[in-house]
PDB file of C-alpha atoms in Angstrom:
ATOM      1  CA  MET A   1       0.000   0.000   0.000  1.00 95.00           C
ATOM      2  CA  ILE A   2       1.197   3.498  -0.920  1.00 98.00           C
ATOM      3  CA  VAL A   3      -0.420   6.428   0.893  1.00 98.00           C
ATOM      4  CA  ILE A   4      -0.368  10.137   0.144  1.00 98.00           C
ATOM      5  CA  PRO A   5      -1.799  11.435   3.434  1.00 98.00           C
ATOM      6  CA  ASP A   6      -1.410  15.199   3.034  1.00 97.00           C
ATOM      7  CA  ASP A   7      -2.305  16.452  -0.457  1.00 96.00           C
ATOM      8  CA  PHE A   8      -3.928  19.661   0.818  1.00 95.00           C
ATOM      9  CA  PRO A   9      -3.994  22.088  -0.887  1.00 91.00           C
ATOM     10  CA  SER A  10      -4.004  19.487  -3.619  1.00 95.00           C
ATOM     11  CA  VAL A  11      -1.139  19.322  -6.114  1.00 94.00           C
ATOM     12  CA  PHE A  12      -0.754  15.569  -6.494  1.00 96.00           C
ATOM     13  CA  GLU A  13      -4.253  14.482  -7.486  1.00 96.00           C
ATOM     14  CA  GLY A  14      -4.574  14.214 -11.256  1.00 96.00           C
ATOM     15  CA  SER A  15      -0.891  14.902 -11.876  1.00 96.00           C
ATOM     16  CA  ALA A  16       1.457  12.849 -14.031  1.00 96.00           C
ATOM     17  CA  ALA A  17       2.989  11.556 -10.802  1.00 97.00           C
ATOM     18  CA  HIS A  18      -0.446  10.403  -9.614  1.00 97.00           C
ATOM     19  CA  GLU A  19      -0.945   8.391 -12.783  1.00 96.00           C
ATOM     20  CA  ARG A  20       2.554   6.955 -12.501  1.00 97.00           C
ATOM     21  CA  VAL A  21       2.216   5.797  -8.890  1.00 97.00           C
ATOM     22  CA  LYS A  22      -0.953   3.872  -9.707  1.00 96.00           C
ATOM     23  CA  ALA A  23       1.183   1.402 -11.646  1.00 96.00           C
ATOM     24  CA  LEU A  24       3.069   0.513  -8.466  1.00 96.00           C
ATOM     25  CA  GLY A  25       0.162  -1.022  -6.576  1.00 94.00           C
ATOM     26  CA  GLN A  26      -2.728   0.022  -4.359  1.00 96.00           C
ATOM     27  CA  VAL A  27      -2.749   3.781  -3.712  1.00 97.00           C
ATOM     28  CA  ARG A  28      -4.709   5.760  -1.124  1.00 97.00           C
ATOM     29  CA  LEU A  29      -4.839   9.555  -1.547  1.00 98.00           C
ATOM     30  CA  TYR A  30      -6.122  12.106   0.972  1.00 97.00           C
ATOM     31  CA  THR A  31      -6.883  15.610  -0.307  1.00 97.00           C
ATOM     32  CA  GLY A  32      -8.597  17.104   2.740  1.00 95.00           C
ATOM     33  CA  ARG A  33      -7.349  18.771   5.897  1.00 94.00           C
ATOM     34  CA  GLY A  34      -6.328  16.706   8.909  1.00 95.00           C
ATOM     35  CA  ALA A  35      -2.765  15.484   8.353  1.00 96.00           C
ATOM     36  CA  GLU A  36      -1.463  18.249  10.614  1.00 95.00           C
ATOM     37  CA  ASN A  37      -2.890  16.180  13.486  1.00 96.00           C
ATOM     38  CA  GLU A  38      -0.502  13.361  14.429  1.00 96.00           C
ATOM     39  CA  ALA A  39      -3.239  10.896  15.302  1.00 97.00           C
ATOM     40  CA  GLU A  40      -5.041  11.549  12.022  1.00 97.00           C
ATOM     41  CA  LEU A  41      -1.779  11.302  10.076  1.00 98.00           C
ATOM     42  CA  ALA A  42      -1.085   7.927  11.677  1.00 97.00           C
ATOM     43  CA  ARG A  43      -4.636   6.779  10.920  1.00 97.00           C
ATOM     44  CA  ARG A  44      -4.280   7.756   7.266  1.00 98.00           C
ATOM     45  CA  ILE A  45      -0.968   5.926   6.893  1.00 98.00           C
ATOM     46  CA  GLY A  46      -2.318   2.888   8.703  1.00 96.00           C
ATOM     47  CA  GLU A  47      -0.751  -0.328   7.433  1.00 96.00           C
ATOM     48  CA  ALA A  48       0.908   1.267   4.410  1.00 97.00           C
ATOM     49  CA  ARG A  49       4.449   0.376   3.466  1.00 97.00           C
ATOM     50  CA  VAL A  50       5.150   3.682   1.685  1.00 98.00           C
ATOM     51  CA  ALA A  51       4.108   7.249   2.509  1.00 98.00           C
ATOM     52  CA  VAL A  52       4.520  10.087   0.021  1.00 98.00           C
ATOM     53  CA  ASN A  53       4.911  13.321   2.007  1.00 98.00           C
ATOM     54  CA  ILE A  54       3.615  16.397   0.171  1.00 96.00           C
ATOM     55  CA  ARG A  55       3.271  19.004   2.934  1.00 93.00           C
ATOM     56  CA  ALA A  56       5.663  19.991   5.735  1.00 89.00           C
ATOM     57  CA  TYR A  57       2.775  20.406   8.194  1.00 93.00           C
ATOM     58  CA  ALA A  58       2.471  16.593   8.276  1.00 96.00           C
ATOM     59  CA  ARG A  59       4.874  15.786  11.093  1.00 96.00           C
ATOM     60  CA  PHE A  60       6.260  12.250  11.212  1.00 98.00           C
ATOM     61  CA  THR A  61       6.976  12.097  14.936  1.00 97.00           C
ATOM     62  CA  GLU A  62       7.950   9.176  17.143  1.00 97.00           C
ATOM     63  CA  SER A  63       4.291   8.560  17.981  1.00 96.00           C
ATOM     64  CA  VAL A  64       3.432   8.358  14.268  1.00 97.00           C
ATOM     65  CA  PHE A  65       6.249   5.881  13.665  1.00 97.00           C
ATOM     66  CA  ASN A  66       5.124   3.846  16.679  1.00 96.00           C
ATOM     67  CA  ALA A  67       1.610   3.617  15.262  1.00 97.00           C
ATOM     68  CA  CYS A  68       2.670   2.819  11.673  1.00 97.00           C
ATOM     69  CA  THR A  69       4.666  -0.349  12.149  1.00 96.00           C
ATOM     70  CA  ASN A  70       4.569  -1.418   8.486  1.00 97.00           C
ATOM     71  CA  LEU A  71       6.049   1.850   7.215  1.00 98.00           C
ATOM     72  CA  GLU A  72       9.327   1.338   5.314  1.00 97.00           C
ATOM     73  CA  LEU A  73       9.680   4.477   3.164  1.00 98.00           C
ATOM     74  CA  ILE A  74       8.804   8.168   3.348  1.00 98.00           C
ATOM     75  CA  SER A  75       9.307   9.866  -0.008  1.00 98.00           C
ATOM     76  CA  ILE A  76       9.264  13.666   0.390  1.00 97.00           C
ATOM     77  CA  TRP A  77       8.252  16.156  -2.271  1.00 95.00           C
ATOM     78  CA  GLY A  78      10.929  18.777  -1.693  1.00 89.00           C
ATOM     79  CA  VAL A  79      14.163  19.042   0.220  1.00 86.00           C
ATOM     80  CA  GLY A  80      13.274  19.945   3.824  1.00 86.00           C
ATOM     81  CA  THR A  81      13.200  17.142   6.381  1.00 91.00           C
ATOM     82  CA  ASP A  82      12.517  19.125   9.570  1.00 90.00           C
ATOM     83  CA  ASN A  83       9.026  17.604   9.778  1.00 94.00           C
ATOM     84  CA  ILE A  84      10.515  14.097   9.978  1.00 96.00           C
ATOM     85  CA  ASP A  85      11.988  12.619  13.165  1.00 96.00           C
ATOM     86  CA  LEU A  86      15.004  11.237  11.312  1.00 95.00           C
ATOM     87  CA  ALA A  87      16.528   9.611  14.395  1.00 95.00           C
ATOM     88  CA  THR A  88      13.373   7.594  15.043  1.00 96.00           C
ATOM     89  CA  ALA A  89      13.090   6.754  11.340  1.00 97.00           C
ATOM     90  CA  ALA A  90      16.641   5.383  11.430  1.00 96.00           C
ATOM     91  CA  ARG A  91      15.916   3.338  14.560  1.00 95.00           C
ATOM     92  CA  ARG A  92      12.788   1.923  12.971  1.00 94.00           C
ATOM     93  CA  GLY A  93      14.591   1.167   9.719  1.00 95.00           C
ATOM     94  CA  VAL A  94      12.391   3.565   7.755  1.00 97.00           C
ATOM     95  CA  ILE A  95      14.142   5.036   4.716  1.00 97.00           C
ATOM     96  CA  VAL A  96      13.563   8.750   4.080  1.00 98.00           C
ATOM     97  CA  CYS A  97      14.093  10.176   0.571  1.00 97.00           C
ATOM     98  CA  ASN A  98      13.739  13.698  -0.789  1.00 96.00           C
ATOM     99  CA  THR A  99      14.147  15.473  -4.123  1.00 95.00           C
ATOM    100  CA  PRO A 100      17.229  17.700  -3.884  1.00 91.00           C
ATOM    101  CA  GLY A 101      17.676  20.231  -6.642  1.00 90.00           C
ATOM    102  CA  SER A 102      14.197  19.871  -8.115  1.00 90.00           C
ATOM    103  CA  ASN A 103      13.222  23.392  -7.037  1.00 92.00           C
ATOM    104  CA  ALA A 104      16.676  24.989  -7.089  1.00 95.00           C
ATOM    105  CA  PHE A 105      16.202  27.298 -10.076  1.00 96.00           C
ATOM    106  CA  ALA A 106      12.791  28.547  -8.977  1.00 96.00           C
ATOM    107  CA  VAL A 107      13.716  29.140  -5.333  1.00 97.00           C
ATOM    108  CA  ALA A 108      16.995  30.817  -6.263  1.00 98.00           C
ATOM    109  CA  GLU A 109      15.164  33.173  -8.624  1.00 98.00           C
ATOM    110  CA  HIS A 110      12.691  33.978  -5.857  1.00 98.00           C
ATOM    111  CA  ALA A 111      15.501  34.727  -3.410  1.00 98.00           C
ATOM    112  CA  ILE A 112      16.999  37.199  -5.886  1.00 98.00           C
ATOM    113  CA  ALA A 113      13.536  38.648  -6.543  1.00 98.00           C
ATOM    114  CA  LEU A 114      13.043  39.246  -2.808  1.00 98.00           C
ATOM    115  CA  MET A 115      16.499  40.791  -2.612  1.00 98.00           C
ATOM    116  CA  LEU A 116      15.607  43.195  -5.420  1.00 98.00           C
ATOM    117  CA  ALA A 117      12.143  43.920  -4.011  1.00 98.00           C
ATOM    118  CA  VAL A 118      13.598  44.912  -0.635  1.00 98.00           C
ATOM    119  CA  ALA A 119      16.518  46.857  -2.094  1.00 98.00           C
ATOM    120  CA  ARG A 120      14.377  48.738  -4.626  1.00 98.00           C
ATOM    121  CA  LYS A 121      11.403  49.072  -2.219  1.00 97.00           C
ATOM    122  CA  ILE A 122       9.115  47.927  -4.997  1.00 97.00           C
ATOM    123  CA  PRO A 123       6.037  46.950  -2.911  1.00 97.00           C
ATOM    124  CA  GLN A 124       6.206  50.203  -0.938  1.00 96.00           C
ATOM    125  CA  ILE A 125       6.632  52.360  -4.041  1.00 97.00           C
ATOM    126  CA  ASP A 126       3.804  50.526  -5.802  1.00 97.00           C
ATOM    127  CA  ARG A 127       1.455  51.204  -2.862  1.00 96.00           C
ATOM    128  CA  GLU A 128       2.438  54.870  -2.717  1.00 96.00           C
ATOM    129  CA  MET A 129       1.913  55.390  -6.447  1.00 97.00           C
ATOM    130  CA  ARG A 130      -1.525  53.767  -6.304  1.00 97.00           C
ATOM    131  CA  SER A 131      -2.463  56.264  -3.583  1.00 97.00           C
ATOM    132  CA  GLY A 132      -1.477  59.180  -5.835  1.00 97.00           C
ATOM    133  CA  ALA A 133       2.101  59.818  -4.698  1.00 97.00           C
ATOM    134  CA  TRP A 134       5.221  60.078  -6.848  1.00 97.00           C
ATOM    135  CA  PRO A 135       7.973  58.822  -4.464  1.00 95.00           C
ATOM    136  CA  ARG A 136      11.549  59.972  -5.070  1.00 94.00           C
ATOM    137  CA  GLU A 137      13.489  58.354  -2.219  1.00 90.00           C
ATOM    138  CA  MET A 138      16.891  56.759  -2.653  1.00 94.00           C
ATOM    139  CA  LEU A 139      17.091  53.043  -3.472  1.00 97.00           C
ATOM    140  CA  THR A 140      19.812  50.395  -3.214  1.00 97.00           C
ATOM    141  CA  GLN A 141      21.548  48.811  -6.199  1.00 97.00           C
ATOM    142  CA  LEU A 142      22.881  45.268  -6.049  1.00 98.00           C
ATOM    143  CA  TYR A 143      25.814  45.805  -8.403  1.00 98.00           C
ATOM    144  CA  GLY A 144      29.036  46.099  -6.414  1.00 98.00           C
ATOM    145  CA  LYS A 145      27.432  44.935  -3.161  1.00 98.00           C
ATOM    146  CA  THR A 146      28.477  41.912  -1.105  1.00 98.00           C
ATOM    147  CA  VAL A 147      26.065  39.040  -0.508  1.00 98.00           C
ATOM    148  CA  ALA A 148      26.610  36.335   2.109  1.00 98.00           C
ATOM    149  CA  VAL A 149      25.080  33.056   0.924  1.00 98.00           C
ATOM    150  CA  PHE A 150      24.619  30.644   3.808  1.00 98.00           C
ATOM    151  CA  GLY A 151      24.236  27.143   2.394  1.00 97.00           C
ATOM    152  CA  THR A 152      26.058  25.811  -0.649  1.00 95.00           C
ATOM    153  CA  GLY A 153      23.605  23.174  -1.843  1.00 92.00           C
ATOM    154  CA  SER A 154      21.849  23.365  -5.191  1.00 93.00           C
ATOM    155  CA  ILE A 155      19.772  26.433  -4.244  1.00 96.00           C
ATOM    156  CA  GLY A 156      22.607  28.339  -2.585  1.00 97.00           C
ATOM    157  CA  ALA A 157      24.926  27.572  -5.499  1.00 97.00           C
ATOM    158  CA  ARG A 158      22.364  28.873  -7.994  1.00 98.00           C
ATOM    159  CA  VAL A 159      21.803  32.040  -5.926  1.00 98.00           C
ATOM    160  CA  SER A 160      25.565  32.592  -5.982  1.00 98.00           C
ATOM    161  CA  ASP A 161      25.638  32.255  -9.782  1.00 98.00           C
ATOM    162  CA  LEU A 162      22.760  34.709 -10.220  1.00 98.00           C
ATOM    163  CA  ALA A 163      24.279  37.186  -7.780  1.00 98.00           C
ATOM    164  CA  ARG A 164      27.598  37.122  -9.616  1.00 98.00           C
ATOM    165  CA  GLY A 165      25.680  37.766 -12.823  1.00 98.00           C
ATOM    166  CA  LEU A 166      24.329  40.944 -11.215  1.00 98.00           C
ATOM    167  CA  GLY A 167      27.866  42.061 -10.399  1.00 98.00           C
ATOM    168  CA  MET A 168      27.774  41.208  -6.706  1.00 98.00           C
ATOM    169  CA  ASP A 169      30.665  39.925  -4.625  1.00 98.00           C
ATOM    170  CA  VAL A 170      29.664  36.527  -3.226  1.00 98.00           C
ATOM    171  CA  LEU A 171      30.700  35.052   0.119  1.00 98.00           C
ATOM    172  CA  ALA A 172      29.583  31.434   0.554  1.00 97.00           C
ATOM    173  CA  TRP A 173      29.343  29.462   3.813  1.00 97.00           C
ATOM    174  CA  SER A 174      28.873  25.709   4.221  1.00 95.00           C
ATOM    175  CA  ALA A 175      27.792  24.083   7.485  1.00 90.00           C
ATOM    176  CA  ARG A 176      30.025  21.121   6.668  1.00 89.00           C
ATOM    177  CA  ARG A 177      33.118  23.105   5.790  1.00 90.00           C
ATOM    178  CA  ASP A 178      33.167  26.493   7.489  1.00 91.00           C
ATOM    179  CA  THR A 179      33.556  27.646  11.078  1.00 91.00           C
ATOM    180  CA  PRO A 180      31.401  29.890  13.298  1.00 91.00           C
ATOM    181  CA  ALA A 181      34.153  32.494  13.021  1.00 95.00           C
ATOM    182  CA  ALA A 182      33.780  32.486   9.228  1.00 97.00           C
ATOM    183  CA  LYS A 183      30.036  32.970   9.662  1.00 97.00           C
ATOM    184  CA  ASP A 184      30.603  36.013  11.866  1.00 97.00           C
ATOM    185  CA  ASP A 185      33.091  37.515   9.438  1.00 97.00           C
ATOM    186  CA  MET A 186      30.623  37.141   6.560  1.00 98.00           C
ATOM    187  CA  LEU A 187      27.835  38.775   8.551  1.00 98.00           C
ATOM    188  CA  ARG A 188      30.046  41.775   9.281  1.00 98.00           C
ATOM    189  CA  ARG A 189      31.005  42.201   5.616  1.00 98.00           C
ATOM    190  CA  ALA A 190      27.695  41.519   3.886  1.00 98.00           C
ATOM    191  CA  ASP A 191      25.265  44.053   2.461  1.00 98.00           C
ATOM    192  CA  PHE A 192      22.808  41.199   1.847  1.00 98.00           C
ATOM    193  CA  VAL A 193      22.397  37.921   3.728  1.00 98.00           C
ATOM    194  CA  THR A 194      20.454  35.020   2.208  1.00 98.00           C
ATOM    195  CA  LEU A 195      19.685  31.735   3.990  1.00 98.00           C
ATOM    196  CA  HIS A 196      19.746  28.321   2.316  1.00 97.00           C
ATOM    197  CA  VAL A 197      20.968  26.000   5.083  1.00 95.00           C
ATOM    198  CA  ARG A 198      19.009  22.953   6.146  1.00 90.00           C
ATOM    199  CA  LEU A 199      16.982  23.380   9.352  1.00 91.00           C
ATOM    200  CA  THR A 200      18.516  21.163  12.025  1.00 89.00           C
ATOM    201  CA  PRO A 201      18.866  21.523  15.810  1.00 90.00           C
ATOM    202  CA  GLU A 202      22.233  23.172  15.092  1.00 92.00           C
ATOM    203  CA  THR A 203      20.854  25.727  12.620  1.00 95.00           C
ATOM    204  CA  ARG A 204      17.656  26.626  14.481  1.00 96.00           C
ATOM    205  CA  ASP A 205      17.914  30.362  15.304  1.00 97.00           C
ATOM    206  CA  PHE A 206      20.895  30.542  12.939  1.00 98.00           C
ATOM    207  CA  ILE A 207      20.301  34.293  12.862  1.00 98.00           C
ATOM    208  CA  GLY A 208      19.456  35.748  16.265  1.00 98.00           C
ATOM    209  CA  GLN A 209      20.113  38.818  18.358  1.00 98.00           C
ATOM    210  CA  ARG A 210      23.891  38.311  18.332  1.00 98.00           C
ATOM    211  CA  GLU A 211      23.997  37.843  14.560  1.00 98.00           C
ATOM    212  CA  PHE A 212      21.825  40.896  13.910  1.00 98.00           C
ATOM    213  CA  GLY A 213      24.266  42.843  16.060  1.00 97.00           C
ATOM    214  CA  LEU A 214      27.111  41.854  13.734  1.00 98.00           C
ATOM    215  CA  MET A 215      25.326  42.961  10.563  1.00 98.00           C
ATOM    216  CA  LYS A 216      25.673  46.388   8.976  1.00 95.00           C
ATOM    217  CA  PRO A 217      22.859  48.845   9.782  1.00 92.00           C
ATOM    218  CA  GLY A 218      21.991  48.967   6.084  1.00 94.00           C
ATOM    219  CA  ALA A 219      22.096  45.201   5.583  1.00 98.00           C
ATOM    220  CA  MET A 220      19.144  43.268   4.167  1.00 98.00           C
ATOM    221  CA  LEU A 221      18.135  39.700   4.990  1.00 98.00           C
ATOM    222  CA  VAL A 222      16.438  37.145   2.718  1.00 98.00           C
ATOM    223  CA  ASN A 223      15.049  33.808   3.904  1.00 98.00           C
ATOM    224  CA  THR A 224      13.626  31.177   1.546  1.00 97.00           C
ATOM    225  CA  GLY A 225      14.780  28.246   3.718  1.00 95.00           C
ATOM    226  CA  ARG A 226      12.751  27.714   6.897  1.00 94.00           C
ATOM    227  CA  GLY A 227      11.244  30.288   9.233  1.00 96.00           C
ATOM    228  CA  ALA A 228      12.939  28.845  12.295  1.00 96.00           C
ATOM    229  CA  LEU A 229      16.387  29.632  10.876  1.00 97.00           C
ATOM    230  CA  ILE A 230      15.769  33.125  12.283  1.00 98.00           C
ATOM    231  CA  ASP A 231      14.859  33.927  15.874  1.00 98.00           C
ATOM    232  CA  ARG A 232      11.454  35.551  15.455  1.00 98.00           C
ATOM    233  CA  GLU A 233      11.617  38.119  18.255  1.00 98.00           C
ATOM    234  CA  SER A 234      15.109  39.203  17.231  1.00 98.00           C
ATOM    235  CA  LEU A 235      13.917  39.652  13.648  1.00 98.00           C
ATOM    236  CA  LEU A 236      10.932  41.757  14.691  1.00 98.00           C
ATOM    237  CA  SER A 237      13.187  43.924  16.853  1.00 98.00           C
ATOM    238  CA  ALA A 238      15.807  44.340  14.121  1.00 98.00           C
ATOM    239  CA  LEU A 239      13.149  45.447  11.619  1.00 98.00           C
ATOM    240  CA  ALA A 240      11.311  47.739  14.040  1.00 97.00           C
ATOM    241  CA  THR A 241      14.429  49.535  15.265  1.00 97.00           C
ATOM    242  CA  GLY A 242      16.157  49.771  11.896  1.00 96.00           C
ATOM    243  CA  GLN A 243      18.980  47.553  13.105  1.00 97.00           C
ATOM    244  CA  ILE A 244      18.814  46.144   9.574  1.00 98.00           C
ATOM    245  CA  ALA A 245      17.366  47.945   6.574  1.00 98.00           C
ATOM    246  CA  GLY A 246      14.876  45.283   5.578  1.00 98.00           C
ATOM    247  CA  ALA A 247      14.017  41.634   4.997  1.00 98.00           C
ATOM    248  CA  GLY A 248      12.503  39.506   2.249  1.00 98.00           C
ATOM    249  CA  LEU A 249      10.747  36.471   3.709  1.00 98.00           C
ATOM    250  CA  ASP A 250       9.114  33.492   2.023  1.00 98.00           C
ATOM    251  CA  VAL A 251       9.027  31.271   5.141  1.00 97.00           C
ATOM    252  CA  PHE A 252       7.713  31.811   8.654  1.00 97.00           C
ATOM    253  CA  HIS A 253       7.518  30.225  12.091  1.00 94.00           C
ATOM    254  CA  ASP A 254       3.756  29.826  11.760  1.00 90.00           C
ATOM    255  CA  GLU A 255       2.271  29.190   8.332  1.00 88.00           C
ATOM    256  CA  PRO A 256       0.003  30.614   7.165  1.00 88.00           C
ATOM    257  CA  LEU A 257       0.559  33.922   8.947  1.00 93.00           C
ATOM    258  CA  LYS A 258      -2.319  34.818  11.221  1.00 93.00           C
ATOM    259  CA  ALA A 259      -4.195  38.120  11.058  1.00 93.00           C
ATOM    260  CA  GLY A 260      -2.451  40.653  13.253  1.00 94.00           C
ATOM    261  CA  ASP A 261       0.966  39.031  13.031  1.00 96.00           C
ATOM    262  CA  PRO A 262       3.538  41.777  13.751  1.00 97.00           C
ATOM    263  CA  LEU A 263       5.410  40.975  10.528  1.00 97.00           C
ATOM    264  CA  LEU A 264       2.399  42.190   8.552  1.00 97.00           C
ATOM    265  CA  GLY A 265       2.968  45.648   9.985  1.00 95.00           C
ATOM    266  CA  CYS A 266       6.672  45.851   9.113  1.00 96.00           C
ATOM    267  CA  ALA A 267       6.930  48.274   6.211  1.00 95.00           C
ATOM    268  CA  ASN A 268      10.544  47.264   5.576  1.00 97.00           C
ATOM    269  CA  ALA A 269       9.658  43.571   5.129  1.00 98.00           C
ATOM    270  CA  VAL A 270       8.604  42.026   1.817  1.00 98.00           C
ATOM    271  CA  LEU A 271       6.547  38.870   2.357  1.00 98.00           C
ATOM    272  CA  SER A 272       5.558  35.966   0.127  1.00 98.00           C
ATOM    273  CA  PRO A 273       3.520  32.904   1.218  1.00 95.00           C
ATOM    274  CA  HIS A 274       6.119  30.092   1.062  1.00 93.00           C
ATOM    275  CA  ASN A 275       5.626  29.879  -2.690  1.00 93.00           C
ATOM    276  CA  ALA A 276       9.179  30.314  -3.988  1.00 95.00           C
ATOM    277  CA  GLY A 277       9.001  26.911  -5.656  1.00 90.00           C
ATOM    278  CA  GLN A 278       5.467  27.210  -7.005  1.00 89.00           C
ATOM    279  CA  THR A 279       6.070  26.927 -10.722  1.00 94.00           C
ATOM    280  CA  PRO A 280       4.595  24.368 -13.134  1.00 94.00           C
ATOM    281  CA  GLU A 281       8.084  23.011 -13.838  1.00 94.00           C
ATOM    282  CA  VAL A 282       8.942  22.494 -10.167  1.00 93.00           C
ATOM    283  CA  ARG A 283       5.605  20.878  -9.415  1.00 93.00           C
ATOM    284  CA  ARG A 284       5.761  18.501 -12.381  1.00 95.00           C
ATOM    285  CA  ASP A 285       9.409  17.498 -12.068  1.00 95.00           C
ATOM    286  CA  GLY A 286       9.484  17.360  -8.275  1.00 95.00           C
ATOM    287  CA  LEU A 287       6.401  15.166  -7.954  1.00 97.00           C
ATOM    288  CA  LEU A 288       7.714  12.805 -10.630  1.00 97.00           C
ATOM    289  CA  ARG A 289      11.059  12.532  -8.829  1.00 97.00           C
ATOM    290  CA  THR A 290       9.182  11.780  -5.618  1.00 97.00           C
ATOM    291  CA  ILE A 291       7.568   8.794  -7.317  1.00 98.00           C
ATOM    292  CA  GLU A 292      10.867   7.795  -8.936  1.00 98.00           C
ATOM    293  CA  ASN A 293      12.232   7.458  -5.403  1.00 97.00           C
ATOM    294  CA  VAL A 294       9.350   5.128  -4.593  1.00 98.00           C
ATOM    295  CA  GLU A 295       9.988   3.089  -7.756  1.00 98.00           C
ATOM    296  CA  ASN A 296      13.687   2.776  -6.956  1.00 97.00           C
ATOM    297  CA  PHE A 297      12.953   1.734  -3.372  1.00 97.00           C
ATOM    298  CA  LEU A 298      10.544  -0.974  -4.516  1.00 97.00           C
ATOM    299  CA  ALA A 299      13.232  -2.141  -6.964  1.00 96.00           C
ATOM    300  CA  GLY A 300      15.675  -2.464  -4.064  1.00 96.00           C
ATOM    301  CA  LYS A 301      17.789   0.544  -5.046  1.00 96.00           C
ATOM    302  CA  PRO A 302      16.778   3.528  -2.861  1.00 96.00           C
ATOM    303  CA  THR A 303      17.787   6.966  -4.155  1.00 96.00           C
ATOM    304  CA  ASN A 304      18.199  10.402  -2.555  1.00 96.00           C
ATOM    305  CA  VAL A 305      18.301   8.869   0.911  1.00 96.00           C
ATOM    306  CA  VAL A 306      18.478  11.349   3.784  1.00 93.00           C
ATOM    307  CA  SER A 307      20.436  10.362   6.889  1.00 76.00           C
ATOM    308  CA  ALA A 308      19.698  11.449  10.431  1.00 59.00           C
TER     309      ALA A 308
END
């Protein structure tokens, strides 16, 4: 049995990947709300051998693994694994696969778009013009500026390429290769900071009060990784006080943002609803790669395996 427990909002139903997975055996697809509840997620998975994880709100915790004793594979649409208890998966012998690189071009473009939107104040200027104003304030150009790219995977590497194409000086930091001291040095030097590291216990609050204190007053921050890479209260303070010039955010601690969230009132923040990878190409190719991982697992040759 193959289960897709969390196709809400639905992207999988009726897709090429949906048709392809049907050839692999019995398939059960859930397109309604509910998978954010651990008990309901476990109920939906039931006795299935394979779970295809579409949404990060479906959290595969120890209690879910304990309830789903037949589970052998979780195939994730996307790269992030912070919703999976990888240590428990490893103990249980459950293989976890993802689709690295499938959204790299789209997310990298979005990161640059947020960088430009913050630097050129495009949303603010658009609002002012629609109200009858003709704003003439100074803007920030990217050419000649320094960008610190944290994370050198497929997305971070593509952001670096695009930034160089805009004439920016690129500083790149890898969690596997570089030291905390190198991180601090980059923060001090950067005009722009963009986050592409994987969310782990070590990278949670990767940017907090101390890191904001190291950044230039005119620096701008972009996050298309995970909301929890930034300490929320420190971010709100840095934006409110002008400790940094602005931020472009596609990811948040709580998604979707609730009415009245303080971020909605930050004029120097440009917000998008975790949709950096929402292109037809990413959806098509990523979902197909998710099913390819299932095919390869069933053939005894697992691919794109994520370790704890």
